[in-house]
mmCIF file of C-alpha atoms in Angstrom:
data_model
loop_
_atom_site.group_PDB
_atom_site.id
_atom_site.type_symbol
_atom_site.label_atom_id
_atom_site.label_comp_id
_atom_site.label_asym_id
_atom_site.label_seq_id
_atom_site.Cartn_x
_atom_site.Cartn_y
_atom_site.Cartn_z
ATOM 1 C CA ILE A 65 -22.351 29.070 -16.207
ATOM 2 C CA ASN A 66 -21.268 27.351 -13.053
ATOM 3 C CA ILE A 67 -20.376 23.795 -14.016
ATOM 4 C CA PRO A 68 -20.487 21.394 -11.064
ATOM 5 C CA VAL A 69 -17.376 19.405 -10.215
ATOM 6 C CA ILE A 70 -19.398 16.406 -9.131
ATOM 7 C CA SER A 71 -22.962 15.131 -9.082
ATOM 8 C CA THR A 72 -24.616 12.026 -7.649
ATOM 9 C CA LYS A 73 -27.763 10.067 -8.387
ATOM 10 C CA GLN A 74 -29.350 6.769 -7.448
ATOM 11 C CA LEU A 75 -30.663 4.338 -10.033
ATOM 12 C CA PRO A 76 -33.044 1.450 -9.449
ATOM 13 C CA GLY A 77 -31.450 -1.850 -8.440
ATOM 14 C CA GLY A 78 -29.126 -0.541 -5.755
ATOM 15 C CA ILE A 79 -26.896 1.449 -8.102
ATOM 16 C CA PHE A 80 -25.272 4.722 -7.068
ATOM 17 C CA VAL A 81 -23.715 6.970 -9.725
ATOM 18 C CA ILE A 82 -21.031 9.605 -9.138
ATOM 19 C CA GLU A 83 -20.311 11.864 -12.104
ATOM 20 C CA LEU A 84 -16.995 13.669 -11.806
ATOM 21 C CA PHE A 85 -16.418 16.495 -14.271
ATOM 22 C CA SER A 86 -12.926 17.652 -13.296
ATOM 23 C CA PHE A 87 -10.124 17.112 -10.808
ATOM 24 C CA SER A 88 -10.084 20.440 -9.007
ATOM 25 C CA GLU A 89 -8.669 21.380 -5.621
ATOM 26 C CA GLN A 90 -12.129 20.786 -4.157
ATOM 27 C CA SER A 91 -12.609 17.399 -5.837
ATOM 28 C CA PRO A 92 -11.184 15.189 -3.042
ATOM 29 C CA ASN A 93 -13.527 16.697 -0.421
ATOM 30 C CA LEU A 94 -16.505 16.565 -2.749
ATOM 31 C CA PHE A 95 -15.654 12.986 -3.680
ATOM 32 C CA ARG A 96 -15.411 12.018 -0.015
ATOM 33 C CA GLY A 97 -18.874 13.541 0.491
ATOM 34 C CA ALA A 98 -20.222 11.571 -2.480
ATOM 35 C CA LEU A 99 -18.744 8.327 -1.133
ATOM 36 C CA ARG A 100 -20.297 9.027 2.240
ATOM 37 C CA GLU A 101 -23.633 9.549 0.504
ATOM 38 C CA PHE A 102 -23.122 6.201 -1.294
ATOM 39 C CA ILE A 103 -22.399 4.372 1.972
ATOM 40 C CA LEU A 104 -25.377 5.956 3.745
ATOM 41 C CA SER A 105 -27.666 5.161 0.806
ATOM 42 C CA ASP A 106 -27.294 1.414 1.429
ATOM 43 C CA GLN A 107 -26.762 0.958 -2.287
ATOM 44 C CA THR A 108 -24.250 -1.794 -3.046
ATOM 45 C CA LYS A 109 -23.094 -0.971 -6.554
ATOM 46 C CA LEU A 110 -21.086 2.070 -7.583
ATOM 47 C CA ILE A 111 -20.576 3.705 -10.985
ATOM 48 C CA LEU A 112 -18.024 6.489 -11.418
ATOM 49 C CA ASP A 113 -18.606 8.403 -14.639
ATOM 50 C CA LEU A 114 -15.410 10.044 -15.910
ATOM 51 C CA ARG A 115 -16.612 10.696 -19.460
ATOM 52 C CA GLY A 116 -15.442 14.002 -20.856
ATOM 53 C CA ASN A 117 -13.377 14.659 -17.719
ATOM 54 C CA PRO A 118 -10.169 16.345 -18.941
ATOM 55 C CA GLY A 119 -8.333 15.843 -15.646
ATOM 56 C CA GLY A 120 -6.720 18.441 -13.430
ATOM 57 C CA TYR A 121 -4.844 18.013 -10.174
ATOM 58 C CA LEU A 122 -2.741 14.868 -9.872
ATOM 59 C CA GLU A 123 -3.103 15.142 -6.079
ATOM 60 C CA ALA A 124 -6.872 14.833 -6.433
ATOM 61 C CA ALA A 125 -6.569 11.607 -8.445
ATOM 62 C CA ILE A 126 -4.209 10.075 -5.884
ATOM 63 C CA ASP A 127 -6.486 11.060 -3.015
ATOM 64 C CA MET A 128 -9.530 9.542 -4.717
ATOM 65 C CA ALA A 129 -7.748 6.320 -5.607
ATOM 66 C CA SER A 130 -6.700 6.023 -1.953
ATOM 67 C CA TRP A 131 -10.303 5.248 -0.945
ATOM 68 C CA PHE A 132 -10.078 1.972 -2.839
ATOM 69 C CA VAL A 133 -6.420 0.935 -2.883
ATOM 70 C CA PRO A 134 -4.483 -0.367 0.152
ATOM 71 C CA ALA A 135 -1.823 1.864 1.713
ATOM 72 C CA SER A 136 1.492 2.229 -0.113
ATOM 73 C CA LYS A 137 0.298 0.447 -3.263
ATOM 74 C CA VAL A 138 1.330 2.309 -6.428
ATOM 75 C CA ILE A 139 -1.256 4.652 -7.979
ATOM 76 C CA VAL A 140 0.900 6.100 -10.759
ATOM 77 C CA ARG A 141 4.546 6.290 -11.771
ATOM 78 C CA GLU A 142 6.257 9.372 -13.188
ATOM 79 C CA ASP A 143 8.891 8.190 -15.635
ATOM 80 C CA PHE A 144 11.654 10.663 -16.522
ATOM 81 C CA GLY A 145 13.416 8.369 -18.982
ATOM 82 C CA GLY A 146 16.847 6.890 -18.337
ATOM 83 C CA ASN A 147 18.472 9.892 -16.671
ATOM 84 C CA ARG A 148 16.449 10.082 -13.459
ATOM 85 C CA GLU A 149 14.850 7.617 -11.127
ATOM 86 C CA GLU A 150 11.094 7.358 -11.543
ATOM 87 C CA LYS A 151 8.864 8.967 -8.965
ATOM 88 C CA VAL A 152 6.205 6.725 -7.506
ATOM 89 C CA TYR A 153 2.929 8.042 -6.075
ATOM 90 C CA ARG A 154 1.317 5.661 -3.593
ATOM 91 C CA SER A 155 -2.083 5.198 -1.996
ATOM 92 C CA ARG A 156 -2.714 7.007 1.267
ATOM 93 C CA GLY A 157 -4.624 3.894 2.288
ATOM 94 C CA TYR A 158 -8.061 5.203 3.253
ATOM 95 C CA ASP A 159 -9.145 1.905 1.643
ATOM 96 C CA ILE A 160 -12.598 1.683 3.220
ATOM 97 C CA PHE A 161 -14.290 -0.789 0.870
ATOM 98 C CA ARG A 162 -14.320 -4.545 1.090
ATOM 99 C CA ASP A 163 -13.324 -6.618 -1.905
ATOM 100 C CA ASP A 164 -16.972 -7.340 -2.662
ATOM 101 C CA LEU A 165 -17.643 -3.749 -3.747
ATOM 102 C CA LYS A 166 -19.193 -3.833 -7.203
ATOM 103 C CA PHE A 167 -17.634 -0.881 -8.989
ATOM 104 C CA ALA A 168 -17.578 0.236 -12.625
ATOM 105 C CA ILE A 169 -15.914 3.296 -14.136
ATOM 106 C CA ILE A 170 -17.187 4.727 -17.430
ATOM 107 C CA VAL A 171 -14.540 6.366 -19.635
ATOM 108 C CA ASP A 172 -14.428 7.770 -23.151
ATOM 109 C CA LYS A 173 -12.142 9.600 -25.562
ATOM 110 C CA GLY A 174 -12.650 12.756 -23.497
ATOM 111 C CA SER A 175 -11.341 11.156 -20.282
ATOM 112 C CA ALA A 176 -7.790 12.458 -19.970
ATOM 113 C CA SER A 177 -4.857 12.982 -17.643
ATOM 114 C CA ALA A 178 -5.974 12.563 -13.994
ATOM 115 C CA SER A 179 -9.044 10.619 -15.216
ATOM 116 C CA GLU A 180 -6.737 8.120 -16.882
ATOM 117 C CA ILE A 181 -4.516 7.893 -13.816
ATOM 118 C CA LEU A 182 -7.484 7.139 -11.545
ATOM 119 C CA ALA A 183 -9.158 4.682 -13.939
ATOM 120 C CA GLY A 184 -5.872 2.922 -14.735
ATOM 121 C CA ALA A 185 -4.920 2.484 -11.089
ATOM 122 C CA LEU A 186 -8.308 1.165 -9.973
ATOM 123 C CA ALA A 187 -8.540 -1.215 -12.925
ATOM 124 C CA GLU A 188 -5.026 -2.606 -12.458
ATOM 125 C CA HIS A 189 -5.532 -3.122 -8.734
ATOM 126 C CA GLY A 190 -8.704 -5.052 -9.556
ATOM 127 C CA ARG A 191 -10.938 -2.543 -7.778
ATOM 128 C CA ALA A 192 -13.067 -1.476 -10.740
ATOM 129 C CA VAL A 193 -14.180 -2.642 -14.164
ATOM 130 C CA LEU A 194 -13.834 -0.120 -17.004
ATOM 131 C CA VAL A 195 -16.625 0.399 -19.526
ATOM 132 C CA GLY A 196 -16.757 2.673 -22.573
ATOM 133 C CA GLU A 197 -14.113 3.765 -25.042
ATOM 134 C CA THR A 198 -10.323 3.992 -24.966
ATOM 135 C CA THR A 199 -9.297 7.160 -23.145
ATOM 136 C CA PHE A 200 -7.610 10.222 -24.613
ATOM 137 C CA GLY A 201 -3.993 9.277 -23.884
ATOM 138 C CA LYS A 202 -2.739 12.421 -22.140
ATOM 139 C CA GLY A 203 0.040 10.916 -20.133
ATOM 140 C CA SER A 204 2.903 13.327 -20.446
ATOM 141 C CA VAL A 205 4.250 15.819 -17.934
ATOM 142 C CA GLN A 206 5.135 19.090 -19.567
ATOM 143 C CA GLU A 207 7.098 22.097 -18.408
ATOM 144 C CA LEU A 208 7.255 25.544 -19.940
ATOM 145 C CA VAL A 209 10.806 26.603 -20.625
ATOM 146 C CA ASP A 210 11.345 30.322 -21.300
ATOM 147 C CA ILE A 211 13.402 30.880 -24.450
ATOM 148 C CA THR A 212 13.182 34.663 -24.659
ATOM 149 C CA SER A 213 11.094 37.162 -22.712
ATOM 150 C CA ASP A 214 8.076 36.518 -24.915
ATOM 151 C CA THR A 215 8.487 32.940 -26.130
ATOM 152 C CA SER A 216 8.494 29.737 -24.239
ATOM 153 C CA LEU A 217 8.670 26.116 -25.238
ATOM 154 C CA LYS A 218 6.617 23.239 -23.885
ATOM 155 C CA VAL A 219 8.962 20.390 -23.128
ATOM 156 C CA THR A 220 7.824 16.935 -22.169
ATOM 157 C CA VAL A 221 9.889 16.063 -19.105
ATOM 158 C CA ALA A 222 8.228 12.850 -18.023
ATOM 159 C CA ARG A 223 5.380 10.495 -18.771
ATOM 160 C CA TRP A 224 2.764 8.881 -16.590
ATOM 161 C CA LEU A 225 2.764 5.120 -16.257
ATOM 162 C CA THR A 226 0.068 2.977 -14.659
ATOM 163 C CA PRO A 227 1.039 0.837 -11.628
ATOM 164 C CA ASN A 228 1.933 -2.012 -14.016
ATOM 165 C CA GLY A 229 4.105 0.303 -16.118
ATOM 166 C CA LEU A 230 1.764 0.957 -19.041
ATOM 167 C CA SER A 231 2.398 4.303 -20.729
ATOM 168 C CA ILE A 232 -0.847 6.301 -20.592
ATOM 169 C CA SER A 233 0.157 8.662 -23.411
ATOM 170 C CA GLU A 234 0.990 5.919 -25.890
ATOM 171 C CA LYS A 235 -2.292 4.066 -25.985
ATOM 172 C CA GLY A 236 -4.649 5.581 -23.462
ATOM 173 C CA ILE A 237 -6.471 3.274 -21.065
ATOM 174 C CA GLU A 238 -8.404 0.425 -22.682
ATOM 175 C CA PRO A 239 -11.754 -0.415 -21.108
ATOM 176 C CA ASP A 240 -12.617 -4.005 -20.161
ATOM 177 C CA TYR A 241 -15.887 -3.603 -22.060
ATOM 178 C CA LYS A 242 -15.677 -1.523 -25.228
ATOM 179 C CA VAL A 243 -18.971 0.214 -25.882
ATOM 180 C CA PRO A 244 -19.370 3.073 -28.363
ATOM 181 C CA TYR A 245 -21.748 5.953 -27.690
ATOM 182 C CA THR A 246 -22.904 7.445 -30.985
ATOM 183 C CA THR A 247 -24.573 10.742 -31.819
ATOM 184 C CA LYS A 248 -27.596 8.651 -32.792
ATOM 185 C CA ASP A 249 -27.686 7.150 -29.291
ATOM 186 C CA ARG A 250 -27.454 10.600 -27.771
ATOM 187 C CA GLU A 251 -30.251 11.968 -29.957
ATOM 188 C CA ALA A 252 -32.441 8.991 -29.061
ATOM 189 C CA GLY A 253 -31.790 9.630 -25.357
ATOM 190 C CA LYS A 254 -29.946 6.309 -25.029
ATOM 191 C CA ASP A 255 -26.753 5.736 -23.075
ATOM 192 C CA PRO A 256 -25.355 2.292 -24.018
ATOM 193 C CA GLN A 257 -22.215 2.846 -21.910
ATOM 194 C CA LEU A 258 -24.220 3.423 -18.739
ATOM 195 C CA ASP A 259 -26.484 0.481 -19.654
ATOM 196 C CA LYS A 260 -23.441 -1.771 -20.020
ATOM 197 C CA ALA A 261 -21.976 -0.598 -16.695
ATOM 198 C CA ILE A 262 -25.290 -1.432 -14.983
ATOM 199 C CA GLU A 263 -25.391 -4.831 -16.697
ATOM 200 C CA VAL A 264 -21.827 -5.640 -15.580
ATOM 201 C CA LEU A 265 -22.602 -4.667 -11.963
ATOM 202 C CA ASN A 266 -25.741 -6.782 -11.976
ATOM 203 C CA GLN A 267 -23.948 -9.929 -13.146
#
C-alpha cells in the first residue's frame, strides 16, 4: 500500500489541517505545498497532526521549522556529552507567518524523533501550542559500530536537545494540553485530541 507522506483538509471555522505521516526526503517540498494551500485557502488557523509519525530525516524537520522560526534561531541541539562541543541546527529563516498565526500541533506516544524535534522547537519558540499526549522520547543519535564482519553494535553518540536544552529522550515532549485518545474514542469515531486543538485555536 502506498502510504501518503502528507495530507490536507479544511474544517469548518477557518481551520486547515496538515497531517504529516513521516519525515522523508520529499517532506519539505510537500510541506511547502501544503502551507501554500493553507495560505491560498484564506483559512486563519492551522493544525499540524504529527500523531503516529515516527520521524525520519532531521533535515526535513529543520526545513519545516524554518517556515515559522526566525533566521538563525536554534531548532535543535546535538549534545555529544562533555568531550565534544554541541552542534546547533538553526532556522533557515523562511519565517513567513506573522505572530498572530493560530497554530496547534497534535502529538501522541507515537510521535518520535524528527516529530519531537519539530514540535519541541515550535512550542519553545512560542509558535505553536501542543495538544495530545507526551511524545515517544526518541532523542538519541546512534551509530552502528562494526565489531566483527557479521556483528555490529549500536552506540549512542549524542542526544537531541530542544532549543532550551531539554533532553528529548529523557522525557519526551510534554503537550500544553494533555488529552488522551482511547480505543473507546476511536471505536465511537471521536477524536478528543483534534476537538481540543480546534477549541484552543478558537479561543
